[in-house]
Short mmCIF file of C-alpha atoms in Angstrom, two decimals:
data_model
loop_
_atom_site.label_atom_id
_atom_site.label_comp_id
_atom_site.label_asym_id
_atom_site.label_seq_id
_atom_site.Cartn_x
_atom_site.Cartn_y
_atom_site.Cartn_z
CA MET A 1013 173.21 116.41 156.52
CA LYS A 1014 174.94 119.62 156.30
CA ARG A 1015 173.55 122.56 153.61
CA MET A 1016 174.97 125.42 152.85
CA SER A 1017 173.58 128.76 153.99
CA GLN A 1018 172.88 131.03 150.90
CA GLU A 1019 175.08 133.88 152.47
CA PRO A 1020 178.19 133.90 152.10
CA LYS A 1021 180.74 132.81 154.73
CA ARG A 1022 182.13 135.04 157.44
CA LEU A 1023 184.66 134.06 159.10
CA TYR A 1024 185.44 133.67 162.57
CA GLU A 1025 189.25 134.92 164.16
CA THR A 1026 191.29 133.03 166.25
CA ALA A 1027 193.64 133.46 169.48
CA ASP A 1028 197.11 134.66 168.39
CA ASP A 1029 198.51 131.39 170.58
CA LEU A 1030 196.38 129.06 168.87
CA PRO A 1031 197.75 127.35 165.45
CA LEU A 1032 194.70 127.58 163.48
CA ASN A 1033 193.22 129.68 160.42
CA PRO A 1034 190.25 131.55 160.82
CA ILE A 1035 186.99 129.28 161.31
CA GLU A 1036 184.41 129.44 158.97
CA SER A 1037 181.09 130.72 160.23
CA GLY A 1038 178.31 128.11 160.89
CA THR A 1039 180.89 125.73 162.08
CA SER A 1040 180.75 123.55 165.30
CA LEU A 1041 184.51 122.18 166.52
CA LEU A 1042 184.55 119.43 169.50
CA VAL A 1043 187.41 119.57 171.24
CA THR A 1044 188.52 116.50 172.73
CA GLY A 1045 191.60 116.21 175.14
CA PRO A 1046 192.45 115.50 178.99
CA ALA A 1047 189.29 116.91 181.00
CA ILE A 1048 192.03 119.14 182.87
CA GLY A 1049 194.42 121.29 181.76
CA GLY A 1050 195.13 122.27 178.42
CA THR A 1051 192.16 120.98 176.84
CA GLN A 1052 189.54 123.72 178.78
CA ARG A 1053 191.79 126.86 178.08
CA VAL A 1054 191.93 125.58 174.11
CA ALA A 1055 188.00 125.68 174.57
CA MET A 1056 188.45 129.20 176.43
CA ARG A 1057 190.61 130.91 173.71
CA LEU A 1058 188.53 129.74 170.97
CA LEU A 1059 185.89 131.64 172.59
CA GLU A 1060 187.76 134.59 172.55
CA GLY A 1061 186.90 137.26 169.16
CA GLY A 1062 186.45 140.21 168.67
CA GLY A 1063 184.26 143.41 169.94
CA ASN A 1064 181.15 143.13 168.31
CA GLU A 1065 180.72 139.33 168.53
CA GLY A 1066 178.19 137.42 171.20
CA LEU A 1067 179.16 134.88 173.62
CA LEU A 1068 177.10 132.61 174.94
CA PHE A 1069 178.44 129.13 177.59
CA VAL A 1070 176.04 126.40 178.06
CA THR A 1071 177.64 125.04 181.42
CA ILE A 1072 177.31 121.64 182.96
CA ASP A 1073 179.80 120.68 185.88
CA ARG A 1074 180.33 124.41 186.71
CA THR A 1075 178.79 127.03 188.13
CA GLY A 1076 178.11 129.76 186.20
CA ARG A 1077 180.47 132.10 188.07
CA GLU A 1078 182.88 129.29 187.35
CA ILE A 1079 182.50 129.14 184.15
CA ILE A 1080 183.17 133.00 183.81
CA ASP A 1081 186.25 133.10 186.19
CA LEU A 1082 187.60 130.63 183.88
CA PHE A 1083 187.22 131.94 180.71
CA GLU A 1084 188.58 135.36 182.22
CA ASP A 1085 191.53 133.32 183.87
CA CYS A 1086 192.50 132.38 179.94
CA GLY A 1087 192.69 136.26 178.77
CA GLY A 1088 189.28 136.51 177.78
CA ARG A 1089 186.91 139.39 178.62
CA TYR A 1090 182.91 138.85 179.95
CA THR A 1091 180.75 141.52 178.90
CA LYS A 1092 177.26 141.11 180.14
CA ASN A 1093 175.80 143.19 177.36
CA ARG A 1094 176.84 140.64 174.39
CA MET A 1095 177.09 137.34 176.93
CA ALA A 1096 175.60 135.49 179.13
CA VAL A 1097 175.00 132.01 180.80
CA VAL A 1098 173.07 129.13 180.72
CA ASP A 1099 173.43 127.10 183.82
CA CYS A 1100 172.48 123.97 184.38
CA SER A 1101 175.29 122.79 186.94
CA GLU A 1102 173.66 121.74 190.73
CA GLY A 1103 175.04 124.83 192.26
CA GLY A 1104 173.72 127.42 189.57
CA ARG A 1105 172.35 130.52 190.50
CA GLU A 1106 170.89 133.05 188.57
CA SER A 1107 172.48 136.09 188.14
CA VAL A 1108 171.45 139.37 186.57
CA PRO A 1109 173.53 141.98 186.85
CA LEU A 1110 176.47 138.53 185.19
CA ASN A 1111 173.53 137.40 182.41
CA ILE A 1112 173.38 133.92 183.57
CA ARG A 1113 170.21 132.05 183.18
CA THR A 1114 169.46 128.52 184.72
CA VAL A 1115 168.02 125.35 184.01
CA SER A 1116 167.10 123.29 187.03
CA SER A 1117 169.25 120.20 186.18
CA PRO A 1118 171.84 119.48 183.14
CA ALA A 1119 168.80 115.80 182.55
CA ASP A 1120 166.46 119.01 181.34
CA LEU A 1121 167.95 119.62 177.31
CA THR A 1122 163.92 121.06 176.84
CA GLY A 1123 164.48 123.26 179.17
CA ILE A 1124 168.60 123.97 177.83
CA GLY A 1125 167.66 124.58 174.51
CA ILE A 1126 164.60 126.90 175.06
CA VAL A 1127 167.57 129.65 177.41
CA TYR A 1128 169.89 128.74 175.12
CA SER A 1129 167.84 129.79 171.99
CA SER A 1130 165.69 133.25 173.98
CA LEU A 1131 169.45 134.08 174.54
CA TYR A 1132 170.92 133.68 171.24
CA GLU A 1133 167.69 135.80 170.20
CA GLN A 1134 168.48 138.51 172.09
CA LEU A 1135 171.46 138.99 170.76
CA TYR A 1136 170.03 138.65 167.27
CA GLY A 1137 167.44 141.32 168.49
CA SER A 1138 170.57 143.34 169.11
CA ASN A 1139 171.82 143.14 165.98
CA ILE A 1140 174.92 140.69 167.12
CA LEU A 1141 174.89 138.76 163.93
CA GLN A 1142 178.48 136.12 165.04
CA VAL A 1143 177.75 134.67 168.13
CA ARG A 1144 179.89 131.66 169.00
CA THR A 1145 178.30 129.08 171.91
CA SER A 1146 180.19 127.05 174.27
CA VAL A 1147 178.81 124.00 175.41
CA TYR A 1148 181.32 122.47 178.79
CA ASN A 1149 180.84 119.84 178.37
CA LEU A 1150 179.31 117.03 176.79
CA SER A 1151 181.25 113.96 178.79
CA SER A 1152 178.70 115.58 181.98
CA LEU A 1153 175.86 116.16 179.97
CA LEU A 1154 175.87 112.80 178.95
CA ALA A 1155 176.67 111.24 182.40
CA TYR A 1156 172.75 113.15 183.08
CA VAL A 1157 170.93 112.08 180.39
CA ASP A 1158 170.49 108.35 180.31
CA ASP A 1159 168.33 108.37 176.75
CA PHE A 1160 171.35 108.97 173.80
CA THR A 1161 168.68 109.86 170.94
CA SER A 1162 167.82 112.88 173.19
CA VAL A 1163 171.66 113.83 173.59
CA PHE A 1164 171.88 113.57 169.67
CA ARG A 1165 168.39 115.48 168.99
CA PHE A 1166 170.06 117.92 171.82
CA LEU A 1167 173.01 118.15 169.59
CA ASN A 1168 171.92 118.23 166.50
CA THR A 1169 169.35 121.15 167.76
CA THR A 1170 172.23 123.32 169.08
CA THR A 1171 174.62 122.66 166.10
CA GLY A 1172 171.63 123.43 163.63
CA ARG A 1173 170.74 126.50 165.07
CA ILE A 1174 174.30 127.74 164.89
CA ARG A 1175 175.07 126.53 161.22
CA SER A 1176 171.87 128.13 160.47
CA ALA A 1177 172.93 131.62 162.52
CA GLY A 1178 176.49 131.47 161.15
CA GLY A 1179 177.83 131.09 165.03
CA LEU A 1180 180.61 129.31 166.06
CA GLY A 1181 180.33 126.08 168.26
CA ILE A 1182 182.82 124.77 170.80
CA PHE A 1183 181.56 121.54 172.60
CA VAL A 1184 184.18 120.26 174.78
CA LEU A 1185 184.12 116.19 175.27
CA ASP A 1186 186.60 114.57 177.97
CA PRO A 1187 187.84 110.88 175.35
CA ASP A 1188 188.13 109.07 178.46
CA ALA A 1189 185.00 109.28 179.81
CA GLN A 1190 183.18 107.43 177.23
CA ASP A 1191 183.81 104.57 175.58
CA GLN A 1192 185.69 104.21 172.13
CA GLN A 1193 182.67 103.91 169.90
CA THR A 1194 180.59 106.50 171.46
CA ASN A 1195 183.04 109.38 171.19
CA HIS A 1196 183.33 108.24 167.48
CA THR A 1197 179.44 108.77 166.94
CA LEU A 1198 179.26 111.69 168.95
CA ALA A 1199 181.89 113.30 166.99
CA ARG A 1200 179.38 113.06 163.92
CA ALA A 1201 177.21 115.66 165.27
CA PHE A 1202 179.88 118.40 164.28
CA ASP A 1203 181.88 119.98 161.40
CA GLY A 1204 185.37 118.91 162.79
CA ARG A 1205 187.26 117.88 165.72
CA VAL A 1206 190.55 119.75 167.76
CA GLU A 1207 192.23 117.18 169.42
CA VAL A 1208 194.58 118.33 172.19
CA ARG A 1209 197.26 116.82 174.53
CA GLU A 1210 199.91 117.74 176.60
CA SER A 1211 203.90 117.62 175.78
CA GLY A 1212 206.14 118.74 178.25
CA ASP A 1213 206.06 122.16 179.08
CA GLY A 1214 203.07 123.35 176.43
CA TYR A 1215 200.32 121.81 174.20
CA GLU A 1216 199.71 120.36 171.04
CA LEU A 1217 196.60 120.21 168.65
CA ARG A 1218 195.59 118.63 165.69
CA VAL A 1219 192.43 119.24 163.62
CA ARG A 1220 189.85 116.73 161.85
CA GLY A 1221 187.36 116.85 159.46
CA LEU A 1222 187.85 121.16 158.45
CA GLU A 1223 189.92 121.99 155.21
CA ASN A 1224 192.62 124.71 155.81
CA GLN A 1225 193.51 123.86 159.19
CA PRO A 1226 196.67 121.63 160.58
CA GLU A 1227 196.03 117.91 160.51
CA GLU A 1228 199.46 118.25 162.36
CA TRP A 1229 200.43 118.15 165.34
CA GLN A 1230 201.25 121.82 166.12
CA ARG A 1231 203.39 122.66 169.10
CA PHE A 1232 202.11 126.05 170.77
CA THR A 1233 202.53 127.28 174.38
CA LEU A 1234 199.47 129.33 176.46
CA PRO A 1235 200.96 132.57 178.38
CA GLU A 1236 202.38 131.29 182.02
CA ARG A 1237 199.59 133.00 183.97
CA GLU A 1238 196.92 130.79 182.25
CA LYS A 1239 198.31 128.03 183.47
CA MET B 1344 163.92 115.06 150.91
CA GLY B 1345 165.08 116.70 148.34
CA SER B 1346 162.30 118.37 146.42
CA GLU B 1347 159.76 116.63 147.88
CA PRO B 1348 157.16 119.86 150.14
CA ILE B 1349 156.96 120.55 153.73
CA THR B 1350 154.00 119.80 155.98
CA VAL B 1351 153.66 122.20 158.62
CA LEU B 1352 151.22 121.68 162.05
CA HIS B 1353 150.92 125.36 163.65
CA VAL B 1354 148.81 125.43 166.89
CA ASP B 1355 147.79 128.40 168.33
CA PRO B 1356 144.58 129.70 169.38
CA ASP B 1357 144.99 133.62 168.26
CA VAL B 1358 143.27 133.76 164.65
CA SER B 1359 145.37 136.40 163.61
CA THR B 1360 148.90 135.14 164.49
CA ARG B 1361 147.11 131.88 162.61
CA ILE B 1362 146.87 133.62 159.76
CA ASP B 1363 149.87 135.39 159.76
CA VAL B 1364 151.90 132.58 160.13
CA ARG B 1365 149.88 130.82 157.17
CA GLU B 1366 150.99 133.41 154.97
CA ARG B 1367 154.76 134.44 155.97
CA LEU B 1368 155.45 130.34 155.87
CA GLU B 1369 152.75 129.62 152.25
CA GLU B 1370 155.23 132.69 150.69
CA TYR B 1371 157.16 129.24 149.77
CA THR B 1372 155.54 127.12 146.96
CA ASP B 1373 156.55 124.08 148.82
CA THR B 1374 155.70 124.66 152.27
CA GLU B 1375 151.56 123.46 153.51
CA VAL B 1376 150.15 124.88 156.42
CA ILE B 1377 147.34 122.57 158.30
CA ASP B 1378 146.43 124.75 161.17
CA ALA B 1379 144.45 124.40 164.51
CA GLU B 1380 143.41 126.11 167.93
CA ARG B 1381 143.24 123.17 170.33
CA ILE B 1382 145.43 120.19 171.46
CA ASP B 1383 142.56 117.88 170.02
CA GLU B 1384 142.12 119.43 167.12
CA ALA B 1385 145.11 119.53 166.06
CA VAL B 1386 145.89 115.91 166.60
CA GLU B 1387 142.76 115.19 164.21
CA SER B 1388 143.85 116.88 161.51
CA GLU B 1389 147.52 115.02 162.22
CA GLN B 1390 146.07 111.85 160.42
CA ARG B 1391 149.42 112.22 157.83
CA PRO B 1392 152.48 113.42 158.89
CA VAL B 1393 153.74 116.09 159.30
CA ASP B 1394 157.84 117.69 158.87
CA CYS B 1395 157.65 120.29 161.96
CA VAL B 1396 154.28 121.39 164.45
CA VAL B 1397 154.78 125.11 165.61
CA SER B 1398 152.97 126.04 168.68
CA GLU B 1399 152.31 128.68 170.73
CA TYR B 1400 153.03 126.92 174.50
CA ASP B 1401 149.75 127.55 176.47
CA LEU B 1402 146.75 125.97 174.77
CA PRO B 1403 143.08 125.84 175.47
CA ASP B 1404 143.65 121.60 176.25
CA GLY B 1405 146.75 121.94 177.50
CA THR B 1406 150.24 122.97 176.76
CA ALA B 1407 152.52 122.16 173.85
CA PHE B 1408 155.06 120.31 175.24
CA GLU B 1409 151.74 117.85 175.35
CA LEU B 1410 151.31 118.17 171.98
CA PHE B 1411 154.88 117.87 170.49
CA SER B 1412 155.03 114.35 173.02
CA HIS B 1413 152.05 113.53 171.28
CA ILE B 1414 153.17 114.01 167.55
CA ARG B 1415 156.32 113.08 167.92
CA GLU B 1416 155.49 109.29 169.29
CA ALA B 1417 153.89 109.04 166.05
CA HIS B 1418 156.46 110.74 163.96
CA PRO B 1419 160.11 110.49 166.05
CA ASP B 1420 161.54 112.92 163.30
CA ALA B 1421 158.98 115.42 163.58
CA ALA B 1422 160.92 119.30 164.18
CA CYS B 1423 158.91 120.97 167.40
CA VAL B 1424 159.26 125.06 167.40
CA LEU B 1425 157.48 126.63 170.54
CA TYR B 1426 156.80 130.24 168.87
CA THR B 1427 155.26 131.69 171.64
CA GLU B 1428 154.09 134.82 174.39
CA ALA B 1429 155.26 132.62 177.35
CA GLY B 1430 158.78 132.69 178.53
CA PHE B 1431 160.94 130.15 180.46
CA GLU B 1432 159.98 130.97 183.49
CA GLU B 1433 156.15 130.43 182.44
CA MET B 1434 156.43 126.68 181.22
CA ASP B 1435 155.63 123.64 183.38
CA LYS B 1436 159.18 122.42 184.77
CA ASP B 1437 157.84 119.23 185.71
CA ARG B 1438 157.35 117.58 182.12
CA SER B 1439 157.22 113.85 182.04
CA ASP B 1440 159.07 113.73 178.32
CA ASP B 1441 162.50 115.28 177.47
CA VAL B 1442 161.24 117.00 173.58
CA VAL B 1443 164.18 119.07 172.87
CA VAL B 1444 162.17 121.86 170.79
CA GLU B 1445 163.21 124.98 168.63
CA TYR B 1446 161.93 128.47 170.84
CA LEU B 1447 160.84 131.46 169.12
CA SER B 1448 159.67 134.34 171.54
CA LYS B 1449 157.28 136.48 170.46
CA ARG B 1450 158.07 139.19 172.63
CA ILE B 1451 161.19 139.25 170.46
CA PRO B 1452 161.09 142.14 167.68
CA GLY B 1453 161.82 140.07 164.48
CA THR B 1454 161.08 136.40 165.23
CA ASP B 1455 158.03 136.48 163.53
CA GLU B 1456 160.21 137.29 160.53
CA ARG B 1457 163.14 134.32 161.36
CA LEU B 1458 160.26 131.96 161.90
CA PRO B 1459 159.52 130.56 158.05
CA GLU B 1460 163.83 130.06 158.35
CA VAL B 1461 163.69 128.31 161.37
CA VAL B 1462 161.13 125.95 160.32
CA ARG B 1463 162.50 125.70 157.03
CA SER B 1464 165.69 124.82 157.90
CA THR B 1465 164.81 122.73 160.70
CA ALA B 1466 162.38 120.39 158.80
CA LEU B 1467 164.64 120.42 155.89
CA ASP B 1468 168.15 119.55 157.45
CA ARG B 1469 166.39 117.35 159.68
CA LEU B 1470 167.57 119.36 162.90
CA GLN B 1471 165.64 117.47 165.46
CA VAL B 1472 165.93 113.87 164.50
CA GLY B 1473 167.95 111.75 167.61
CA TYR B 1474 170.67 110.02 165.64
CA PRO B 1475 173.42 111.04 163.67
CA VAL B 1476 172.43 111.53 159.35
CA PRO B 1477 174.86 110.51 156.79
CA GLY B 1478 176.42 113.64 155.17
CA THR B 1479 175.27 112.64 151.85
CA GLU B 1480 171.54 112.02 152.94
CA ASP B 1481 169.99 114.07 150.21
CA GLU B 1482 171.82 111.71 147.84
CA ARG B 1483 171.48 108.70 149.20
CA LEU B 1484 167.34 109.43 149.27
CA ASP B 1485 167.69 110.03 145.67
CA ALA B 1486 169.65 106.19 144.86
CA LEU B 1487 167.17 104.84 147.43
CA GLY B 1488 164.09 106.30 145.31
CA ARG B 1489 165.15 104.42 142.19
CA TYR B 1490 164.99 101.14 143.16
CA ASP B 1491 161.89 99.86 143.21
CA LEU B 1492 161.44 96.72 145.29
CA VAL B 1493 157.84 95.79 144.68
CA ASP B 1494 158.26 92.87 144.14
CA PHE B 1495 161.28 92.15 146.85
CA THR B 1496 159.37 91.18 149.85
CA SER B 1497 157.65 88.96 147.98
CA SER B 1498 160.63 87.27 146.02
CA ASP B 1499 162.03 83.27 146.87
CA ALA B 1500 165.29 84.49 146.23
CA PHE B 1501 165.54 87.10 149.35
CA ASP B 1502 163.74 84.30 151.38
CA ARG B 1503 166.50 81.83 150.28
CA LEU B 1504 169.04 84.00 151.08
CA THR B 1505 168.17 84.88 154.26
CA THR B 1506 167.17 81.28 155.73
CA LEU B 1507 170.78 80.83 154.58
CA VAL B 1508 171.95 83.25 156.26
CA ARG B 1509 170.33 82.48 159.50
CA SER B 1510 171.22 78.84 159.38
CA TYR B 1511 175.00 79.85 159.27
CA PHE B 1512 174.68 82.20 161.40
CA ASP B 1513 172.38 80.68 164.00
CA VAL B 1514 170.66 83.42 165.01
CA ASP B 1515 167.13 84.24 166.38
CA VAL B 1516 166.64 86.72 163.38
CA VAL B 1517 168.23 87.26 160.37
CA PHE B 1518 166.67 90.70 158.14
CA VAL B 1519 167.16 92.87 155.14
CA GLY B 1520 165.94 96.90 155.98
CA LEU B 1521 165.95 99.69 154.05
CA LEU B 1522 166.93 102.75 155.93
CA ARG B 1523 163.92 105.74 154.00
CA SER B 1524 163.76 109.29 155.24
CA HIS B 1525 162.16 108.26 158.43
CA GLU B 1526 162.19 104.40 158.84
CA GLU B 1527 163.72 101.89 158.25
CA GLU B 1528 161.69 99.81 156.01
CA ILE B 1529 162.31 95.78 156.67
CA VAL B 1530 161.64 93.62 153.03
CA ALA B 1531 162.98 90.10 154.22
CA CYS B 1532 162.74 89.13 157.84
CA GLN B 1533 163.43 85.12 158.85
CA GLY B 1534 162.76 84.87 162.39
CA ALA B 1535 160.21 87.49 163.30
CA GLN B 1536 157.62 89.15 162.10
CA TRP B 1537 159.15 92.76 161.28
CA SER B 1538 157.77 94.94 158.48
CA SER B 1539 159.52 98.61 160.25
CA LEU B 1540 161.20 100.39 162.97
CA ASP B 1541 161.70 104.28 163.40
CA ARG B 1542 164.72 105.29 162.48
CA GLU B 1543 166.08 106.52 165.90
CA ASN B 1544 165.04 102.62 167.24
CA THR B 1545 167.28 101.08 164.88
CA ILE B 1546 170.72 100.24 165.25
CA CYS B 1547 171.28 100.23 161.20
CA THR B 1548 171.08 103.74 161.83
CA TYR B 1549 174.82 103.33 163.07
CA SER B 1550 175.88 100.88 161.35
CA MET B 1551 175.04 102.89 157.85
CA LEU B 1552 177.35 105.27 158.58
CA GLU B 1553 180.18 102.60 158.74
CA ASP B 1554 182.29 101.16 155.83
CA ASP B 1555 182.96 97.91 157.91
CA VAL B 1556 180.71 95.18 159.31
CA THR B 1557 178.96 96.53 162.73
CA VAL B 1558 178.90 93.93 165.56
CA VAL B 1559 177.79 95.58 168.97
CA GLU B 1560 178.36 92.39 171.07
CA ASP B 1561 175.41 93.10 173.77
CA VAL B 1562 173.22 96.13 173.70
CA ARG B 1563 172.78 96.17 177.22
CA GLU B 1564 176.63 97.52 177.45
CA ASP B 1565 176.84 99.91 174.65
CA ARG B 1566 175.91 103.64 175.50
CA ARG B 1567 175.09 104.06 172.74
CA PHE B 1568 171.35 101.19 172.61
CA GLN B 1569 171.49 100.27 176.07
CA HIS B 1570 168.38 102.59 177.21
CA ASN B 1571 166.63 101.96 174.26
CA GLU B 1572 162.88 100.93 174.97
CA ARG B 1573 162.15 99.56 171.41
CA LEU B 1574 164.96 96.99 171.43
CA ARG B 1575 164.43 95.55 174.11
CA GLU B 1576 161.22 95.44 173.83
CA LEU B 1577 162.48 93.26 170.51
CA ASP B 1578 164.20 91.33 172.91
CA ILE B 1579 167.42 92.72 170.27
CA ARG B 1580 170.44 91.85 172.77
CA SER B 1581 173.38 91.56 169.76
CA TYR B 1582 173.71 92.83 166.28
CA ALA B 1583 175.38 92.27 163.38
CA GLY B 1584 175.00 94.92 160.10
CA ALA B 1585 176.39 94.82 156.88
CA ASN B 1586 175.91 97.54 154.19
CA LEU B 1587 173.56 97.18 150.58
CA THR B 1588 175.73 99.52 149.14
CA THR B 1589 175.15 100.84 145.47
CA GLY B 1590 177.53 100.91 142.53
CA ASP B 1591 177.84 105.00 143.45
CA GLY B 1592 178.47 104.09 146.82
CA GLN B 1593 175.54 104.67 148.19
CA VAL B 1594 174.43 102.71 151.92
CA ILE B 1595 170.60 102.02 151.05
CA GLY B 1596 169.63 99.64 153.94
CA GLU B 1597 171.40 97.47 155.76
CA LEU B 1598 171.27 92.77 155.78
CA CYS B 1599 171.86 92.57 160.05
CA LEU B 1600 171.83 89.66 162.65
CA VAL B 1601 170.16 89.77 165.68
CA ASP B 1602 170.12 87.33 168.57
CA SER B 1603 168.55 87.57 172.03
CA THR B 1604 172.05 86.15 173.81
CA PRO B 1605 174.96 88.40 173.42
CA ARG B 1606 177.86 87.50 171.00
CA SER B 1607 180.69 88.00 169.17
CA TYR B 1608 181.74 87.50 165.81
CA ASP B 1609 185.21 87.29 164.35
CA ARG B 1610 186.85 88.43 161.51
CA GLU B 1611 185.94 85.07 159.08
CA GLU B 1612 182.47 85.46 160.33
CA ARG B 1613 181.82 89.40 159.53
CA HIS B 1614 183.71 88.91 156.27
CA LEU B 1615 181.00 86.27 155.20
CA LEU B 1616 178.39 88.69 156.51
CA GLU B 1617 179.90 91.47 154.31
CA LEU B 1618 179.76 88.74 151.43
CA PHE B 1619 176.00 88.03 152.10
CA ALA B 1620 175.45 91.82 152.01
CA GLU B 1621 176.79 92.21 148.50
CA GLU B 1622 174.90 88.84 147.23
CA VAL B 1623 171.63 90.57 148.31
CA MET B 1624 172.40 94.04 146.67
CA GLU B 1625 173.15 92.22 143.34
CA GLN B 1626 169.77 90.99 143.69
CA ILE B 1627 168.07 93.82 144.62
CA ASP B 1628 170.01 95.48 141.22
CA LEU B 1629 169.33 92.08 139.12
CA ARG B 1630 165.76 93.12 139.27
CA ARG B 1631 166.65 96.70 138.81
CA ARG B 1632 168.19 96.18 135.84
CA LEU B 1633 165.46 93.59 134.37
CA PRO B 1634 163.83 95.59 132.54
CA ASP B 1635 166.08 96.28 129.54
CA ALA B 1636 166.12 92.31 128.96
CA GLY B 1637 162.33 93.13 128.25
CA THR B 1638 160.75 91.50 131.28
CA ALA B 1639 157.28 92.67 131.65
CA ASP B 1640 156.90 94.88 134.19
CA PRO B 1641 159.10 94.10 136.42
CA LEU B 1642 159.49 96.95 138.73
CA GLY B 1643 155.67 97.10 139.76
CA VAL B 1644 154.56 100.17 137.41
CA ASP B 1645 151.61 99.30 137.15
CA SER B 1646 150.83 98.48 140.86
CA GLY B 1647 150.46 101.84 142.04
CA ARG B 1648 153.72 102.41 144.47
CA GLY B 1649 154.25 105.50 146.31
CA PRO B 1650 157.13 108.23 145.35
CA GLU B 1651 159.77 105.67 145.55
CA SER B 1652 158.82 104.15 142.37
CA GLY B 1653 161.68 103.30 140.19
CA GLU B 1654 162.12 105.57 136.90
CA GLY B 1655 162.80 102.54 134.96
#
């Protein structure tokens, strides 16, 4: 399925407090772990990149403003001229100053895809070629969309765009929200999986499916203010 | 899909756009473009399978969403690309179908140059299919293409095998399916009259990805299949499938048990299904090796079969 791009791979740096090596461009990762706690913070830290990168959020169960707050609480800096949000949440509101675009419902996968693609193309048009994407979170999306075929088509389309455009995709899934078989099948849409769990006063993570990343559990802590 | 040519259907009321897109896409020698001005014209020209549909949103006789829905009914794996002047806010929000498309705005400079790349990667890499695809899909399809199964459907051996399997497991339907690029071709079947199913509607599409026998005890309790109307129409309530694997490890099809009631399979039953699948695969392999023994045209090379014809 994964045709390698002819262009040389660029690398996406990862935040210093995560025990991860830089990640090849074109990669989409599934980040799994308990809904509350470390998983969302790890996902937010994975979105923090260099000054010239773009960032696109697709948010299902938080509003655009909430996801920006979460990103900033976790140490990120939201810069609207190279970042944007596709807000599909129930209370979502458009915001020109914050570059938030809304789609009426998480069930409107066609609409999410169109708004996401248009924002991606705008970044590309501004010569921002390295773009991180966050989809937060898939479990909520699955709760809104009955047809699994449509969900899979959406995932293939989105990860495909990320691959062909040399982006980095971070998709969050709460593994306890679906059965194991569904999780197993969903994971097939991605290049690799980052598993997160809490451990004492810190966290642990390990990576499946990617070379040059830790396969064994790695302990790490995140700055206190972010907890 | 490998080296097979790509057929693109392009629909746009503006003639200069049609010419421009045709020129850009046909710079690739493996890409053929059919173009149309309206939906009805597009539907007429869409008698043969298309790999990708590119369309302006606002068409003289409807919207691109209507066109895409229509195309996906006949070709569920077709990639759909909106290449349009229209912004999302101008599009119909009361769509009945969820089509999931790629979107390129003509208003953003440079998208005309990006279009061929988007079309080709979306079609060649199967980026819009509604199911997981094996990592070695091109190699797998090549492996399947090396078998010609023209004798298979009429073979008594497979009838006997599937009859035996059905009788042993006491299920409604037993079938042997080959997973081609967009469909599962049913080449032997006891208990039903199925000939082919779209890949996105088959459980085999999922079971082929697993090493072991796949069992779905109750389709209506499985998040992946519970809303699949086609499975419901076919009265498929439970499923067990074992891989048909070539000597070099490529899964070309499945031996499947299907029933209209929920049921489970214990370890021994799963093991037996695996043995039966190995037997089916051996029969397939045997037929492929026969020409070496001097049998006259056992691969049906004179039968006029299409691109799947064996290499002999």
